[in-house]
Short mmCIF file of N, CA, C and O in Angstrom, two decimals:
data_model
loop_
_atom_site.label_atom_id
_atom_site.label_comp_id
_atom_site.label_asym_id
_atom_site.label_seq_id
_atom_site.Cartn_x
_atom_site.Cartn_y
_atom_site.Cartn_z
N MET A 29 9.80 20.23 -15.24
CA MET A 29 9.06 21.12 -16.36
C MET A 29 9.83 20.56 -17.69
O MET A 29 10.70 20.04 -17.59
N THR A 30 8.92 20.53 -18.75
CA THR A 30 9.24 19.90 -19.93
C THR A 30 9.73 21.30 -20.79
O THR A 30 9.50 22.25 -20.56
N LYS A 31 10.36 20.84 -22.07
CA LYS A 31 10.83 21.53 -22.92
C LYS A 31 9.40 22.38 -23.51
O LYS A 31 8.53 21.71 -23.86
N ARG A 32 9.75 23.72 -23.83
CA ARG A 32 8.82 24.74 -24.20
C ARG A 32 8.48 24.36 -25.74
O ARG A 32 9.35 24.09 -26.51
N THR A 33 7.07 24.35 -26.08
CA THR A 33 6.66 23.82 -27.56
C THR A 33 5.76 24.97 -28.10
O THR A 33 5.46 24.84 -29.31
N LYS A 34 5.68 26.14 -27.33
CA LYS A 34 4.88 27.25 -27.78
C LYS A 34 5.63 28.53 -27.58
O LYS A 34 6.39 28.49 -26.46
N MET A 35 5.19 29.45 -28.12
CA MET A 35 5.71 30.90 -27.88
C MET A 35 5.33 31.47 -26.41
O MET A 35 4.05 31.28 -26.19
N PRO A 36 6.22 31.91 -25.66
CA PRO A 36 5.83 32.34 -24.46
C PRO A 36 5.10 33.66 -24.49
O PRO A 36 5.27 34.61 -25.45
N ARG A 37 4.11 34.06 -23.55
CA ARG A 37 3.30 35.30 -23.75
C ARG A 37 4.22 36.47 -23.33
O ARG A 37 4.10 37.63 -23.85
N VAL A 38 5.25 36.43 -22.23
CA VAL A 38 6.09 37.30 -21.98
C VAL A 38 7.57 37.08 -21.88
O VAL A 38 7.83 35.76 -21.63
N SER A 39 8.21 37.83 -22.56
CA SER A 39 9.73 37.71 -22.38
C SER A 39 10.27 38.68 -21.34
O SER A 39 10.15 39.72 -21.46
N ILE A 40 10.94 38.16 -20.43
CA ILE A 40 11.95 38.75 -19.47
C ILE A 40 13.25 38.93 -19.73
O ILE A 40 14.03 37.99 -19.85
N ILE A 41 13.75 40.10 -19.85
CA ILE A 41 14.90 40.45 -20.32
C ILE A 41 15.86 41.02 -18.95
O ILE A 41 15.43 41.80 -18.30
N ILE A 42 17.03 40.21 -18.64
CA ILE A 42 17.78 40.49 -17.55
C ILE A 42 19.30 40.67 -17.97
O ILE A 42 19.89 39.84 -18.08
N PRO A 43 19.62 42.01 -18.24
CA PRO A 43 21.00 42.13 -18.42
C PRO A 43 21.85 42.13 -16.92
O PRO A 43 21.23 42.79 -15.95
N SER A 44 23.02 41.67 -17.13
CA SER A 44 23.57 41.54 -15.74
C SER A 44 25.30 41.74 -15.95
O SER A 44 25.68 41.10 -16.94
N TYR A 45 25.86 42.58 -14.96
CA TYR A 45 27.36 42.55 -15.23
C TYR A 45 27.72 42.77 -13.79
O TYR A 45 27.28 43.72 -12.97
N ASN A 46 28.40 41.67 -13.25
CA ASN A 46 29.04 41.81 -12.17
C ASN A 46 27.88 41.93 -10.95
O ASN A 46 28.07 42.70 -9.90
N TYR A 47 26.88 41.01 -11.05
CA TYR A 47 25.61 40.96 -10.14
C TYR A 47 25.67 39.72 -9.18
O TYR A 47 24.62 39.37 -8.92
N ALA A 48 26.61 39.06 -9.10
CA ALA A 48 26.79 37.90 -8.29
C ALA A 48 26.05 37.96 -6.96
O ALA A 48 25.29 37.26 -6.66
N ASN A 49 26.26 39.20 -6.33
CA ASN A 49 25.46 39.29 -4.73
C ASN A 49 24.00 39.45 -5.03
O ASN A 49 23.32 39.33 -3.97
N TYR A 50 23.27 39.65 -6.19
CA TYR A 50 22.00 39.91 -6.34
C TYR A 50 21.07 38.96 -7.47
O TYR A 50 19.93 38.83 -7.15
N ILE A 51 22.07 38.43 -8.34
CA ILE A 51 21.30 37.71 -9.37
C ILE A 51 20.38 36.45 -8.98
O ILE A 51 19.39 36.13 -9.53
N GLU A 52 20.98 35.65 -7.78
CA GLU A 52 19.97 34.55 -7.30
C GLU A 52 18.93 35.08 -6.77
O GLU A 52 17.78 34.33 -7.12
N ALA A 53 18.66 35.96 -5.90
CA ALA A 53 17.48 36.57 -5.60
C ALA A 53 16.31 37.00 -6.71
O ALA A 53 15.18 36.76 -6.60
N CYS A 54 17.17 37.69 -7.55
CA CYS A 54 16.42 38.27 -8.55
C CYS A 54 15.78 37.10 -9.46
O CYS A 54 14.60 37.14 -9.81
N LEU A 55 16.51 36.11 -9.86
CA LEU A 55 16.05 35.11 -10.75
C LEU A 55 15.05 34.22 -9.74
O LEU A 55 14.00 33.75 -10.29
N GLN A 56 15.20 33.98 -8.48
CA GLN A 56 14.14 33.29 -7.58
C GLN A 56 12.86 34.10 -7.73
O GLN A 56 11.73 33.51 -7.77
N SER A 57 12.91 35.44 -7.73
CA SER A 57 11.54 36.12 -7.52
C SER A 57 11.03 35.93 -9.05
O SER A 57 9.58 35.96 -9.06
N VAL A 58 11.51 35.72 -10.12
CA VAL A 58 11.14 35.45 -11.33
C VAL A 58 10.47 34.04 -11.41
O VAL A 58 9.23 33.73 -11.88
N VAL A 59 11.12 33.00 -10.83
CA VAL A 59 10.82 31.61 -10.79
C VAL A 59 9.56 31.66 -9.92
O VAL A 59 8.64 30.51 -10.25
N ASP A 60 9.25 32.34 -8.74
CA ASP A 60 8.25 32.31 -7.99
C ASP A 60 6.98 33.01 -8.37
O ASP A 60 5.95 33.08 -7.67
N GLN A 61 7.13 33.53 -9.68
CA GLN A 61 5.73 34.24 -10.27
C GLN A 61 4.48 33.15 -10.30
O GLN A 61 4.79 32.05 -10.63
N THR A 62 3.46 33.53 -9.97
CA THR A 62 2.21 32.94 -9.97
C THR A 62 1.85 32.80 -11.47
O THR A 62 1.15 31.79 -11.77
N TYR A 63 2.27 33.60 -12.29
CA TYR A 63 2.08 33.65 -13.75
C TYR A 63 3.16 33.02 -14.44
O TYR A 63 4.32 33.05 -14.02
N GLU A 64 3.00 31.69 -15.34
CA GLU A 64 4.02 31.03 -15.77
C GLU A 64 4.17 31.01 -17.21
O GLU A 64 5.33 30.34 -17.61
N ASP A 65 3.58 31.67 -17.83
CA ASP A 65 3.97 31.57 -19.50
C ASP A 65 4.76 32.65 -19.84
O ASP A 65 4.51 33.68 -20.47
N PHE A 66 6.08 32.40 -19.40
CA PHE A 66 7.10 33.30 -19.85
C PHE A 66 8.47 32.87 -20.06
O PHE A 66 8.60 31.50 -19.92
N GLU A 67 9.31 33.47 -20.79
CA GLU A 67 10.79 32.94 -20.88
C GLU A 67 11.56 34.03 -20.16
O GLU A 67 11.07 35.16 -20.16
N VAL A 68 12.85 33.57 -19.86
CA VAL A 68 13.71 34.58 -19.25
C VAL A 68 14.96 34.61 -19.92
O VAL A 68 15.55 33.27 -20.21
N LEU A 69 15.37 35.67 -20.49
CA LEU A 69 16.75 35.78 -21.08
C LEU A 69 17.83 36.67 -20.07
O LEU A 69 17.51 37.72 -20.01
N VAL A 70 18.54 35.80 -19.66
CA VAL A 70 19.75 36.53 -18.86
C VAL A 70 20.80 36.81 -19.62
O VAL A 70 21.46 35.76 -19.98
N ILE A 71 21.23 38.15 -19.90
CA ILE A 71 22.33 38.20 -20.60
C ILE A 71 23.51 38.92 -19.81
O ILE A 71 23.50 39.82 -19.35
N ASP A 72 24.48 38.00 -19.56
CA ASP A 72 25.73 38.32 -18.90
C ASP A 72 26.80 39.15 -19.76
O ASP A 72 26.98 38.69 -20.83
N ASP A 73 26.99 40.32 -19.19
CA ASP A 73 27.78 41.30 -20.19
C ASP A 73 29.04 41.22 -19.71
O ASP A 73 29.75 42.53 -19.29
N GLY A 74 29.71 40.02 -20.03
CA GLY A 74 31.26 39.89 -19.58
C GLY A 74 31.70 40.04 -18.13
O GLY A 74 32.70 40.58 -17.87
N SER A 75 30.86 39.40 -17.20
CA SER A 75 31.09 39.64 -15.78
C SER A 75 32.51 38.94 -15.24
O SER A 75 32.85 37.93 -15.85
N ALA A 76 32.98 39.75 -14.36
CA ALA A 76 34.23 39.04 -13.89
C ALA A 76 34.23 38.21 -12.51
O ALA A 76 35.09 37.78 -12.08
N ASP A 77 33.10 38.40 -12.01
CA ASP A 77 32.61 37.83 -10.94
C ASP A 77 32.05 36.41 -11.06
O ASP A 77 32.26 35.84 -12.29
N ASN A 78 31.39 35.73 -10.29
CA ASN A 78 31.04 34.37 -10.43
C ASN A 78 29.39 34.44 -10.78
O ASN A 78 28.62 33.38 -10.44
N SER A 79 28.98 35.65 -11.38
CA SER A 79 27.58 35.71 -11.91
C SER A 79 27.19 34.38 -12.69
O SER A 79 26.06 33.83 -12.59
N VAL A 80 27.92 34.03 -13.70
CA VAL A 80 27.35 32.95 -14.56
C VAL A 80 27.33 31.63 -13.77
O VAL A 80 26.37 31.06 -14.21
N GLU A 81 28.15 31.47 -12.90
CA GLU A 81 28.06 30.32 -12.10
C GLU A 81 26.56 30.29 -11.32
O GLU A 81 26.03 29.15 -11.31
N ILE A 82 26.51 31.40 -10.90
CA ILE A 82 25.10 31.55 -9.98
C ILE A 82 24.03 31.30 -11.21
O ILE A 82 22.84 30.71 -10.71
N ILE A 83 23.91 31.90 -12.04
CA ILE A 83 22.80 31.95 -13.04
C ILE A 83 22.66 30.52 -13.60
O ILE A 83 21.52 30.03 -13.78
N SER A 84 23.80 29.93 -13.94
CA SER A 84 23.60 28.51 -14.21
C SER A 84 22.98 27.45 -13.50
O SER A 84 22.34 26.60 -13.93
N ARG A 85 22.72 27.73 -12.24
CA ARG A 85 22.05 27.14 -11.18
C ARG A 85 20.36 26.85 -11.72
O ARG A 85 19.78 25.88 -11.27
N PHE A 86 20.16 27.94 -12.38
CA PHE A 86 18.82 28.23 -12.73
C PHE A 86 18.38 27.51 -14.15
O PHE A 86 17.18 27.66 -14.37
N LEU A 87 19.38 27.20 -14.89
CA LEU A 87 19.22 26.52 -16.33
C LEU A 87 18.49 25.31 -16.32
O LEU A 87 18.29 24.74 -17.49
N THR A 88 18.21 24.63 -15.24
CA THR A 88 17.29 23.62 -15.14
C THR A 88 15.84 23.80 -15.53
O THR A 88 15.27 22.92 -15.98
N ASP A 89 15.65 25.13 -15.47
CA ASP A 89 14.19 25.68 -15.65
C ASP A 89 14.17 25.94 -17.20
O ASP A 89 15.03 26.71 -17.60
N PRO A 90 13.39 25.22 -18.04
CA PRO A 90 13.62 25.20 -19.54
C PRO A 90 13.10 26.83 -20.05
O PRO A 90 13.35 27.19 -20.97
N ARG A 91 12.49 27.48 -18.95
CA ARG A 91 12.09 28.84 -19.43
C ARG A 91 13.27 29.83 -19.45
O ARG A 91 13.05 31.01 -19.77
N ILE A 92 14.34 29.44 -18.79
CA ILE A 92 15.54 30.37 -18.43
C ILE A 92 16.71 29.93 -19.25
O ILE A 92 16.99 29.06 -19.60
N ARG A 93 17.07 31.20 -20.13
CA ARG A 93 18.26 30.90 -21.17
C ARG A 93 19.50 31.94 -20.64
O ARG A 93 19.09 33.14 -20.09
N LEU A 94 20.82 31.58 -20.73
CA LEU A 94 21.86 32.31 -20.51
C LEU A 94 22.48 32.77 -21.95
O LEU A 94 22.99 31.93 -22.50
N LEU A 95 22.53 33.82 -22.00
CA LEU A 95 23.29 34.43 -23.24
C LEU A 95 24.67 35.17 -22.60
O LEU A 95 24.52 35.74 -21.60
N GLU A 96 25.75 34.97 -23.31
CA GLU A 96 26.81 35.46 -22.58
C GLU A 96 27.59 36.53 -23.63
O GLU A 96 27.98 36.17 -24.65
N ASN A 97 27.86 37.79 -23.24
CA ASN A 97 28.75 38.58 -24.16
C ASN A 97 30.24 38.24 -23.75
O ASN A 97 30.46 38.25 -22.37
N PRO A 98 30.96 38.12 -24.63
CA PRO A 98 32.44 37.91 -24.51
C PRO A 98 33.16 39.13 -23.57
O PRO A 98 34.12 38.72 -22.96
N GLU A 99 32.68 40.20 -23.64
CA GLU A 99 33.31 41.32 -22.98
C GLU A 99 32.02 42.19 -22.84
O GLU A 99 30.93 42.32 -23.33
N ASN A 100 32.28 42.93 -21.88
CA ASN A 100 31.23 44.25 -21.46
C ASN A 100 31.11 45.13 -22.57
O ASN A 100 31.79 45.92 -23.08
N ILE A 101 29.97 45.24 -23.14
CA ILE A 101 29.54 46.05 -24.07
C ILE A 101 28.42 47.12 -23.72
O ILE A 101 28.04 47.88 -24.43
N GLY A 102 28.04 47.10 -22.40
CA GLY A 102 27.18 48.13 -21.75
C GLY A 102 25.66 47.57 -21.66
O GLY A 102 25.40 46.78 -22.37
N ILE A 103 25.04 48.30 -20.85
CA ILE A 103 23.60 48.04 -20.66
C ILE A 103 22.61 47.84 -21.72
O ILE A 103 21.87 47.09 -21.91
N ALA A 104 22.81 49.06 -22.54
CA ALA A 104 21.88 49.37 -23.46
C ALA A 104 21.95 48.18 -24.60
O ALA A 104 21.11 47.67 -25.21
N ALA A 105 23.37 47.90 -25.03
CA ALA A 105 23.60 46.94 -26.15
C ALA A 105 23.12 45.48 -25.55
O ALA A 105 22.67 44.63 -26.33
N THR A 106 23.32 45.23 -24.25
CA THR A 106 23.11 43.93 -23.76
C THR A 106 21.63 43.73 -23.68
O THR A 106 21.05 42.76 -24.06
N GLN A 107 20.87 44.83 -23.15
CA GLN A 107 19.54 44.84 -23.10
C GLN A 107 18.78 44.57 -24.68
O GLN A 107 18.07 43.68 -24.85
N ASN A 108 19.37 45.27 -25.65
CA ASN A 108 19.11 45.18 -26.89
C ASN A 108 19.17 43.64 -27.48
O ASN A 108 18.36 43.23 -28.10
N ARG A 109 20.26 43.23 -27.29
CA ARG A 109 20.51 41.68 -27.41
C ARG A 109 19.46 40.63 -26.93
O ARG A 109 18.94 39.90 -27.71
N GLY A 110 19.06 40.94 -25.66
CA GLY A 110 18.01 40.12 -25.20
C GLY A 110 16.70 40.42 -25.90
O GLY A 110 16.13 39.67 -26.15
N ILE A 111 16.35 41.54 -26.19
CA ILE A 111 15.24 41.87 -26.91
C ILE A 111 15.16 41.35 -28.23
O ILE A 111 14.03 40.68 -28.70
N ALA A 112 16.16 41.24 -29.10
CA ALA A 112 16.32 40.87 -30.19
C ALA A 112 16.22 39.22 -30.45
O ALA A 112 15.53 38.73 -31.09
N GLU A 113 16.49 38.66 -29.25
CA GLU A 113 16.47 37.13 -29.23
C GLU A 113 15.25 36.55 -28.47
O GLU A 113 15.00 35.42 -28.19
N SER A 114 14.59 37.41 -27.95
CA SER A 114 13.26 37.10 -27.30
C SER A 114 12.20 36.66 -28.31
O SER A 114 12.04 37.17 -29.48
N SER A 115 11.20 35.96 -27.66
CA SER A 115 9.97 35.34 -28.61
C SER A 115 8.50 35.83 -27.93
O SER A 115 7.76 35.40 -28.82
N GLY A 116 8.61 36.44 -26.86
CA GLY A 116 7.29 36.63 -26.32
C GLY A 116 6.51 37.63 -27.08
O GLY A 116 7.07 38.75 -27.66
N GLU A 117 5.38 37.64 -26.74
CA GLU A 117 4.25 38.87 -27.15
C GLU A 117 4.57 40.15 -26.57
O GLU A 117 4.50 41.18 -27.06
N PHE A 118 4.89 40.13 -25.05
CA PHE A 118 5.17 41.30 -24.36
C PHE A 118 6.78 41.26 -23.77
O PHE A 118 7.32 39.79 -23.44
N ILE A 119 7.21 42.24 -23.57
CA ILE A 119 8.69 42.25 -22.99
C ILE A 119 8.62 43.07 -21.52
O ILE A 119 8.01 44.20 -21.65
N CYS A 120 9.19 42.36 -20.69
CA CYS A 120 9.43 43.09 -19.55
C CYS A 120 10.99 42.97 -19.22
O CYS A 120 11.80 42.16 -19.51
N VAL A 121 11.63 44.15 -18.97
CA VAL A 121 12.90 44.18 -18.50
C VAL A 121 12.97 44.28 -16.87
O VAL A 121 12.40 44.92 -16.32
N LEU A 122 13.81 43.40 -16.40
CA LEU A 122 14.06 43.44 -14.80
C LEU A 122 15.61 43.63 -14.69
O LEU A 122 16.59 42.74 -15.38
N ASN A 123 15.93 44.29 -13.87
CA ASN A 123 17.44 44.69 -13.48
C ASN A 123 17.99 43.53 -12.56
O ASN A 123 17.07 43.24 -11.92
N ALA A 124 18.97 43.34 -12.62
CA ALA A 124 19.69 41.94 -12.07
C ALA A 124 19.64 42.28 -10.66
O ALA A 124 19.76 41.37 -9.81
N ASP A 125 19.49 43.53 -10.26
CA ASP A 125 19.60 43.71 -8.60
C ASP A 125 18.22 44.11 -8.18
O ASP A 125 17.93 44.63 -7.01
N ASP A 126 17.06 43.72 -8.92
CA ASP A 126 15.83 43.88 -8.55
C ASP A 126 15.16 42.90 -8.19
O ASP A 126 15.34 41.52 -8.70
N LEU A 127 13.91 42.92 -7.41
CA LEU A 127 12.87 41.66 -7.21
C LEU A 127 11.46 42.03 -7.62
O LEU A 127 11.17 43.29 -7.60
N TRP A 128 10.83 41.15 -7.97
CA TRP A 128 9.47 41.04 -8.21
C TRP A 128 8.56 40.33 -7.18
O TRP A 128 8.98 39.27 -6.78
N LEU A 129 7.57 41.03 -6.79
CA LEU A 129 6.34 40.22 -5.93
C LEU A 129 5.95 39.25 -6.69
O LEU A 129 5.84 39.20 -8.19
N PRO A 130 5.39 37.95 -6.23
CA PRO A 130 4.91 36.80 -6.83
C PRO A 130 3.87 37.22 -7.79
O PRO A 130 3.78 36.41 -8.72
N GLU A 131 2.87 38.08 -7.55
CA GLU A 131 1.77 38.52 -8.58
C GLU A 131 2.15 39.41 -9.73
O GLU A 131 1.29 39.65 -10.53
N LYS A 132 3.40 40.12 -9.61
CA LYS A 132 3.71 41.01 -10.66
C LYS A 132 3.31 40.65 -11.98
O LYS A 132 2.59 41.53 -12.56
N LEU A 133 3.61 39.46 -12.56
CA LEU A 133 3.55 39.07 -14.09
C LEU A 133 1.87 39.01 -14.15
O LEU A 133 1.37 39.56 -15.09
N ASN A 134 1.32 38.24 -13.18
CA ASN A 134 -0.09 37.95 -13.20
C ASN A 134 -0.99 39.27 -13.31
O ASN A 134 -1.79 39.43 -14.25
N GLU A 135 -0.63 40.26 -12.60
CA GLU A 135 -1.30 41.72 -12.40
C GLU A 135 -0.87 42.40 -13.70
O GLU A 135 -1.68 43.07 -14.51
N GLN A 136 0.11 42.39 -14.25
CA GLN A 136 0.48 43.22 -15.36
C GLN A 136 0.01 42.62 -16.57
O GLN A 136 -0.33 43.41 -17.38
N VAL A 137 0.14 41.30 -16.85
CA VAL A 137 -0.58 40.72 -18.11
C VAL A 137 -2.00 40.97 -18.14
O VAL A 137 -2.63 41.18 -19.17
N ALA A 138 -2.67 40.98 -17.01
CA ALA A 138 -4.07 41.02 -16.79
C ALA A 138 -4.46 42.60 -17.24
O ALA A 138 -5.60 42.89 -17.97
N PHE A 139 -3.66 43.47 -16.91
CA PHE A 139 -3.88 45.08 -17.18
C PHE A 139 -3.94 45.13 -18.62
O PHE A 139 -4.52 45.71 -19.32
#
C-alpha cells in the first residue's frame, strides 16, 4: 500500500487497554474489510501488557496509526482523543475485543 494522499471516508477508532489477547483478531477483521477507504486510529490507553507490540505489527498498513496515552485515562477520554485526531467523513468506534465481518463497512457506508 502507498501513503495516503486524500482524506479517508471512514475513521475507525479503537480504544485499547490491556487487550493483548484480542487486539490482533480485532485489527485483522478491519484489515480484511472489502471496503478500503478508511483510516484506523488505535489508541492504547497505557496498557501494561504487550498490546502495543501486537498493534505495531499492523503499522505497515498506512491506514493504521497508533496513538499512545502515557497512562490509563479511561475509555471515554481515550475514545475522544481518537475522534479528535480522526479525519474521516464518518466515524466508527470498534471495541478492541470485537470483530467485524468483512462486509461490515461496505454495507454501513452504502446505507
